Amino acid sequence: MLLGGSPAPAPVRIATSQPLPPATQEPSTQASTAKAPPVAPVPASPPVHLTIARIGVDAPVTSTGLNPDGTVEVPPLDHPEQVSWYREGPTPGQIGPAVLLGHLDTHKGPAVFSRLRELRPGDRIDIRRQDGSTVGYRVRELKQYPKAEFPTDLVYGNTDTPQLRLITCGGTLGGNGHYTDNIIALADLVR
């Protein structure tokens, strides 16, 4: 997975088990639900497990930061079942956008976020944290952007409430072994 216009790691040929919808020129947005009132944030605690019943995700969460070139680390390709949390941002439940990343697929087949594009507004996301607590989120909307137009401020920018971003690849698979787009789920804390 490559985020934004960041330099790419060594190309890896990957294939999907299902055809993907074609990339759009304009960012696409699925209908969003009415915004719920904000929920109070919780103290910091790193995420350890992610569950999204609607799309069959039940996955361990690891911690990642930045690569030496300044790009965001992603989960290792040899562990397609893992999700990574970007540790330079808020932990889930804190004010701001907690960012979790997962692969769409690898050369071995579908990966943890292979069905991320199937999320719908209102779907529940649960994150177990290191302190034993669980925080819940509701999907607000799902967006797809060409990687060259990655919405850095939307993903990493400050927010007034606890929010969540789930990110994977999307679009079409290019000859370089990378997808053309990113799929981003935006969610709000509901506990």
PDB file of C-alpha atoms in Angstrom:
ATOM      1  CA  MET A   1       0.000   0.000   0.000  1.00  0.00           C
ATOM      2  CA  LEU A   2       1.336   3.416  -0.918  1.00  0.00           C
ATOM      3  CA  LEU A   3      -0.121   6.504   0.681  1.00  0.00           C
ATOM      4  CA  GLY A   4      -0.317   9.774  -1.157  1.00  0.00           C
ATOM      5  CA  GLY A   5       2.437  10.768  -3.550  1.00  0.00           C
ATOM      6  CA  SER A   6       5.006   9.232  -1.232  1.00  0.00           C
ATOM      7  CA  PRO A   7       7.926   7.291  -2.688  1.00  0.00           C
ATOM      8  CA  ALA A   8       7.019   3.668  -3.275  1.00  0.00           C
ATOM      9  CA  PRO A   9       8.664   0.689  -1.621  1.00  0.00           C
ATOM     10  CA  ALA A  10      10.039  -1.984  -3.927  1.00  0.00           C
ATOM     11  CA  PRO A  11       7.192  -3.042  -6.237  1.00  0.00           C
ATOM     12  CA  VAL A  12       5.282  -6.150  -5.252  1.00  0.00           C
ATOM     13  CA  ARG A  13       2.909  -7.766  -7.730  1.00  0.00           C
ATOM     14  CA  ILE A  14      -0.436  -8.219  -6.035  1.00  0.00           C
ATOM     15  CA  ALA A  15      -3.743  -9.518  -7.294  1.00  0.00           C
ATOM     16  CA  THR A  16      -7.277  -9.374  -5.991  1.00  0.00           C
ATOM     17  CA  SER A  17      -9.837 -12.103  -5.753  1.00  0.00           C
ATOM     18  CA  GLN A  18     -12.553  -9.655  -6.841  1.00  0.00           C
ATOM     19  CA  PRO A  19     -12.573  -6.931  -9.486  1.00  0.00           C
ATOM     20  CA  LEU A  20     -12.362  -3.439  -8.059  1.00  0.00           C
ATOM     21  CA  PRO A  21     -14.558  -0.573  -9.173  1.00  0.00           C
ATOM     22  CA  PRO A  22     -12.780   1.739 -11.606  1.00  0.00           C
ATOM     23  CA  ALA A  23     -10.899   4.707 -10.171  1.00  0.00           C
ATOM     24  CA  THR A  24     -12.773   7.977 -10.361  1.00  0.00           C
ATOM     25  CA  GLN A  25     -11.304  11.300 -11.323  1.00  0.00           C
ATOM     26  CA  GLU A  26     -13.176  13.086  -8.551  1.00  0.00           C
ATOM     27  CA  PRO A  27     -13.139  11.832  -4.961  1.00  0.00           C
ATOM     28  CA  SER A  28     -16.194   9.657  -4.432  1.00  0.00           C
ATOM     29  CA  THR A  29     -18.325   9.823  -1.326  1.00  0.00           C
ATOM     30  CA  GLN A  30     -21.051   7.455  -0.254  1.00  0.00           C
ATOM     31  CA  ALA A  31     -24.039   8.995   1.441  1.00  0.00           C
ATOM     32  CA  SER A  32     -23.343   9.892   5.031  1.00  0.00           C
ATOM     33  CA  THR A  33     -25.641   9.572   7.994  1.00  0.00           C
ATOM     34  CA  ALA A  34     -26.683  12.403  10.288  1.00  0.00           C
ATOM     35  CA  LYS A  35     -23.840  13.426  12.542  1.00  0.00           C
ATOM     36  CA  ALA A  36     -24.180  12.141  16.106  1.00  0.00           C
ATOM     37  CA  PRO A  37     -23.360  14.400  19.040  1.00  0.00           C
ATOM     38  CA  PRO A  38     -19.693  14.171  20.061  1.00  0.00           C
ATOM     39  CA  VAL A  39     -18.628  11.634  22.679  1.00  0.00           C
ATOM     40  CA  ALA A  40     -16.105  12.570  25.373  1.00  0.00           C
ATOM     41  CA  PRO A  41     -12.544  11.394  24.664  1.00  0.00           C
ATOM     42  CA  VAL A  42     -10.814   8.720  26.750  1.00  0.00           C
ATOM     43  CA  PRO A  43      -7.221   8.616  28.064  1.00  0.00           C
ATOM     44  CA  ALA A  44      -4.457   7.433  25.729  1.00  0.00           C
ATOM     45  CA  SER A  45      -3.927   3.690  25.313  1.00  0.00           C
ATOM     46  CA  PRO A  46      -2.500   2.001  22.196  1.00  0.00           C
ATOM     47  CA  PRO A  47      -4.832  -0.197  20.132  1.00  0.00           C
ATOM     48  CA  VAL A  48      -4.218  -3.950  20.162  1.00  0.00           C
ATOM     49  CA  HIS A  49      -7.181  -5.442  18.256  1.00  0.00           C
ATOM     50  CA  LEU A  50      -9.669  -4.322  15.594  1.00  0.00           C
ATOM     51  CA  THR A  51     -13.109  -5.835  14.988  1.00  0.00           C
ATOM     52  CA  ILE A  52     -15.462  -4.854  12.167  1.00  0.00           C
ATOM     53  CA  ALA A  53     -18.259  -7.439  12.148  1.00  0.00           C
ATOM     54  CA  ARG A  54     -19.911  -6.173   8.942  1.00  0.00           C
ATOM     55  CA  ILE A  55     -16.852  -7.027   6.819  1.00  0.00           C
ATOM     56  CA  GLY A  56     -15.410  -9.898   8.852  1.00  0.00           C
ATOM     57  CA  VAL A  57     -12.367  -8.107  10.279  1.00  0.00           C
ATOM     58  CA  ASP A  58     -11.007  -9.572  13.532  1.00  0.00           C
ATOM     59  CA  ALA A  59      -7.355  -8.563  13.520  1.00  0.00           C
ATOM     60  CA  PRO A  60      -4.355  -7.774  15.687  1.00  0.00           C
ATOM     61  CA  VAL A  61      -3.078  -4.203  15.584  1.00  0.00           C
ATOM     62  CA  THR A  62       0.627  -3.355  15.554  1.00  0.00           C
ATOM     63  CA  SER A  63       2.286   0.020  15.968  1.00  0.00           C
ATOM     64  CA  THR A  64       4.120   1.725  13.102  1.00  0.00           C
ATOM     65  CA  GLY A  65       5.647   5.124  12.516  1.00  0.00           C
ATOM     66  CA  LEU A  66       7.584   6.667   9.666  1.00  0.00           C
ATOM     67  CA  ASN A  67      10.041   5.123   7.235  1.00  0.00           C
ATOM     68  CA  PRO A  68      13.494   6.757   6.947  1.00  0.00           C
ATOM     69  CA  ASP A  69      12.249   8.617   3.836  1.00  0.00           C
ATOM     70  CA  GLY A  70       9.375  10.174   5.825  1.00  0.00           C
ATOM     71  CA  THR A  71       6.591   8.007   4.390  1.00  0.00           C
ATOM     72  CA  VAL A  72       4.148   6.229   6.680  1.00  0.00           C
ATOM     73  CA  GLU A  73       5.032   2.619   7.498  1.00  0.00           C
ATOM     74  CA  VAL A  74       2.449   0.022   6.572  1.00  0.00           C
ATOM     75  CA  PRO A  75       1.995  -3.488   7.963  1.00  0.00           C
ATOM     76  CA  PRO A  76       4.505  -6.027   6.630  1.00  0.00           C
ATOM     77  CA  LEU A  77       3.373  -7.815   3.463  1.00  0.00           C
ATOM     78  CA  ASP A  78       4.225 -11.174   5.034  1.00  0.00           C
ATOM     79  CA  HIS A  79       1.510 -10.536   7.669  1.00  0.00           C
ATOM     80  CA  PRO A  80      -1.538  -9.618   5.551  1.00  0.00           C
ATOM     81  CA  GLU A  81      -3.852 -10.212   8.527  1.00  0.00           C
ATOM     82  CA  GLN A  82      -2.343  -7.350  10.544  1.00  0.00           C
ATOM     83  CA  VAL A  83      -3.520  -3.783  10.879  1.00  0.00           C
ATOM     84  CA  SER A  84      -1.101  -1.033  11.856  1.00  0.00           C
ATOM     85  CA  TRP A  85      -1.784   2.039  13.954  1.00  0.00           C
ATOM     86  CA  TYR A  86       0.166   5.204  13.087  1.00  0.00           C
ATOM     87  CA  ARG A  87       1.717   5.874  16.509  1.00  0.00           C
ATOM     88  CA  GLU A  88       2.653   9.502  15.740  1.00  0.00           C
ATOM     89  CA  GLY A  89      -1.049  10.381  15.959  1.00  0.00           C
ATOM     90  CA  PRO A  90      -3.722  10.001  18.636  1.00  0.00           C
ATOM     91  CA  THR A  91      -4.655   6.629  20.076  1.00  0.00           C
ATOM     92  CA  PRO A  92      -8.230   5.505  19.363  1.00  0.00           C
ATOM     93  CA  GLY A  93     -10.575   7.356  21.706  1.00  0.00           C
ATOM     94  CA  GLN A  94      -8.448  10.501  21.988  1.00  0.00           C
ATOM     95  CA  ILE A  95      -9.312  13.797  20.302  1.00  0.00           C
ATOM     96  CA  GLY A  96      -8.050  13.800  16.739  1.00  0.00           C
ATOM     97  CA  PRO A  97      -7.880  11.248  13.949  1.00  0.00           C
ATOM     98  CA  ALA A  98      -6.491   7.861  14.985  1.00  0.00           C
ATOM     99  CA  VAL A  99      -5.162   6.261  11.782  1.00  0.00           C
ATOM    100  CA  LEU A 100      -5.215   2.507  11.099  1.00  0.00           C
ATOM    101  CA  LEU A 101      -3.748   1.018   7.924  1.00  0.00           C
ATOM    102  CA  GLY A 102      -4.211  -2.372   6.313  1.00  0.00           C
ATOM    103  CA  HIS A 103      -3.467  -4.061   3.018  1.00  0.00           C
ATOM    104  CA  LEU A 104      -6.154  -4.785   0.438  1.00  0.00           C
ATOM    105  CA  ASP A 105      -4.292  -7.875  -0.711  1.00  0.00           C
ATOM    106  CA  THR A 106      -0.840  -9.358  -1.207  1.00  0.00           C
ATOM    107  CA  HIS A 107       0.642 -11.939  -3.551  1.00  0.00           C
ATOM    108  CA  LYS A 108      -0.871 -14.537  -1.169  1.00  0.00           C
ATOM    109  CA  GLY A 109      -4.445 -13.316  -1.731  1.00  0.00           C
ATOM    110  CA  PRO A 110      -6.949 -11.066   0.083  1.00  0.00           C
ATOM    111  CA  ALA A 111      -5.658  -9.188   3.130  1.00  0.00           C
ATOM    112  CA  VAL A 112      -7.254  -7.700   6.244  1.00  0.00           C
ATOM    113  CA  PHE A 113      -8.924  -4.735   4.494  1.00  0.00           C
ATOM    114  CA  SER A 114      -9.980  -6.626   1.343  1.00  0.00           C
ATOM    115  CA  ARG A 115     -13.621  -5.727   2.069  1.00  0.00           C
ATOM    116  CA  LEU A 116     -13.119  -2.192   3.436  1.00  0.00           C
ATOM    117  CA  ARG A 117     -14.961  -0.703   0.449  1.00  0.00           C
ATOM    118  CA  GLU A 118     -18.093  -2.587   1.593  1.00  0.00           C
ATOM    119  CA  LEU A 119     -18.435  -0.479   4.755  1.00  0.00           C
ATOM    120  CA  ARG A 120     -21.558   1.661   4.954  1.00  0.00           C
ATOM    121  CA  PRO A 121     -22.456   4.696   7.070  1.00  0.00           C
ATOM    122  CA  GLY A 122     -23.532   3.520  10.504  1.00  0.00           C
ATOM    123  CA  ASP A 123     -21.407   0.358  10.523  1.00  0.00           C
ATOM    124  CA  ARG A 124     -19.754  -0.317  13.880  1.00  0.00           C
ATOM    125  CA  ILE A 125     -15.982  -0.553  14.417  1.00  0.00           C
ATOM    126  CA  ASP A 126     -14.584  -1.761  17.761  1.00  0.00           C
ATOM    127  CA  ILE A 127     -11.008  -1.303  18.917  1.00  0.00           C
ATOM    128  CA  ARG A 128      -9.649  -3.077  21.985  1.00  0.00           C
ATOM    129  CA  ARG A 129      -6.912  -1.075  23.659  1.00  0.00           C
ATOM    130  CA  GLN A 130      -3.849  -2.032  25.684  1.00  0.00           C
ATOM    131  CA  ASP A 131      -5.530  -0.917  28.939  1.00  0.00           C
ATOM    132  CA  GLY A 132      -8.284  -3.526  28.376  1.00  0.00           C
ATOM    133  CA  SER A 133     -10.952  -1.024  27.360  1.00  0.00           C
ATOM    134  CA  THR A 134     -12.795  -1.064  24.050  1.00  0.00           C
ATOM    135  CA  VAL A 135     -13.799   2.024  22.098  1.00  0.00           C
ATOM    136  CA  GLY A 136     -16.475   1.951  19.430  1.00  0.00           C
ATOM    137  CA  TYR A 137     -16.837   4.022  16.296  1.00  0.00           C
ATOM    138  CA  ARG A 138     -19.562   4.418  13.657  1.00  0.00           C
ATOM    139  CA  VAL A 139     -18.648   4.861  10.016  1.00  0.00           C
ATOM    140  CA  ARG A 140     -19.604   8.330   8.797  1.00  0.00           C
ATOM    141  CA  GLU A 141     -18.503   7.989   5.179  1.00  0.00           C
ATOM    142  CA  LEU A 142     -16.255   6.128   2.791  1.00  0.00           C
ATOM    143  CA  LYS A 143     -14.102   7.989   0.270  1.00  0.00           C
ATOM    144  CA  GLN A 144     -11.803   7.042  -2.576  1.00  0.00           C
ATOM    145  CA  TYR A 145      -8.976   9.288  -3.792  1.00  0.00           C
ATOM    146  CA  PRO A 146      -6.266   8.903  -6.421  1.00  0.00           C
ATOM    147  CA  LYS A 147      -2.959   8.481  -4.581  1.00  0.00           C
ATOM    148  CA  ALA A 148      -1.604  11.577  -6.323  1.00  0.00           C
ATOM    149  CA  GLU A 149      -4.407  13.546  -4.593  1.00  0.00           C
ATOM    150  CA  PHE A 150      -4.120  11.926  -1.152  1.00  0.00           C
ATOM    151  CA  PRO A 151      -6.080  14.122   1.335  1.00  0.00           C
ATOM    152  CA  THR A 152      -3.350  14.565   3.947  1.00  0.00           C
ATOM    153  CA  ASP A 153      -5.259  17.191   5.956  1.00  0.00           C
ATOM    154  CA  LEU A 154      -8.437  15.098   6.013  1.00  0.00           C
ATOM    155  CA  VAL A 155      -6.548  12.031   7.225  1.00  0.00           C
ATOM    156  CA  TYR A 156      -3.990  13.508   9.623  1.00  0.00           C
ATOM    157  CA  GLY A 157      -5.279  17.042  10.339  1.00  0.00           C
ATOM    158  CA  ASN A 158      -6.549  18.146  13.739  1.00  0.00           C
ATOM    159  CA  THR A 159     -10.173  17.502  14.651  1.00  0.00           C
ATOM    160  CA  ASP A 160     -12.270  18.686  17.602  1.00  0.00           C
ATOM    161  CA  THR A 161     -13.583  15.208  18.377  1.00  0.00           C
ATOM    162  CA  PRO A 162     -12.223  11.636  18.580  1.00  0.00           C
ATOM    163  CA  GLN A 163     -12.264  10.239  15.050  1.00  0.00           C
ATOM    164  CA  LEU A 164     -10.916   7.227  13.181  1.00  0.00           C
ATOM    165  CA  ARG A 165      -9.442   6.751   9.716  1.00  0.00           C
ATOM    166  CA  LEU A 166      -9.128   3.293   8.142  1.00  0.00           C
ATOM    167  CA  ILE A 167      -6.984   3.272   4.996  1.00  0.00           C
ATOM    168  CA  THR A 168      -6.249   0.722   2.297  1.00  0.00           C
ATOM    169  CA  CYS A 169      -5.549   0.629  -1.413  1.00  0.00           C
ATOM    170  CA  GLY A 170      -8.184   0.802  -4.130  1.00  0.00           C
ATOM    171  CA  GLY A 171      -8.677   1.628  -7.762  1.00  0.00           C
ATOM    172  CA  THR A 172      -6.827  -0.428 -10.336  1.00  0.00           C
ATOM    173  CA  LEU A 173      -3.576  -2.321 -10.062  1.00  0.00           C
ATOM    174  CA  GLY A 174      -0.854  -0.549 -12.039  1.00  0.00           C
ATOM    175  CA  GLY A 175       2.031  -2.112 -13.900  1.00  0.00           C
ATOM    176  CA  ASN A 176       4.295  -1.086 -11.020  1.00  0.00           C
ATOM    177  CA  GLY A 177       2.460  -3.468  -8.657  1.00  0.00           C
ATOM    178  CA  HIS A 178       0.690  -0.632  -6.803  1.00  0.00           C
ATOM    179  CA  TYR A 179      -2.931   0.438  -6.800  1.00  0.00           C
ATOM    180  CA  THR A 180      -3.929   3.818  -8.199  1.00  0.00           C
ATOM    181  CA  ASP A 181      -6.135   4.937  -5.298  1.00  0.00           C
ATOM    182  CA  ASN A 182      -6.657   4.876  -1.555  1.00  0.00           C
ATOM    183  CA  ILE A 183      -9.942   3.981   0.126  1.00  0.00           C
ATOM    184  CA  ILE A 184     -10.509   5.860   3.381  1.00  0.00           C
ATOM    185  CA  ALA A 185     -13.231   5.151   5.938  1.00  0.00           C
ATOM    186  CA  LEU A 186     -14.035   8.063   8.263  1.00  0.00           C
ATOM    187  CA  ALA A 187     -15.644   7.204  11.596  1.00  0.00           C
ATOM    188  CA  ASP A 188     -16.706   8.959  14.799  1.00  0.00           C
ATOM    189  CA  LEU A 189     -16.360   7.747  18.392  1.00  0.00           C
ATOM    190  CA  VAL A 190     -19.592   6.409  19.900  1.00  0.00           C
ATOM    191  CA  ARG A 191     -18.148   4.163  22.632  1.00  0.00           C
TER     192      ARG A 191
END
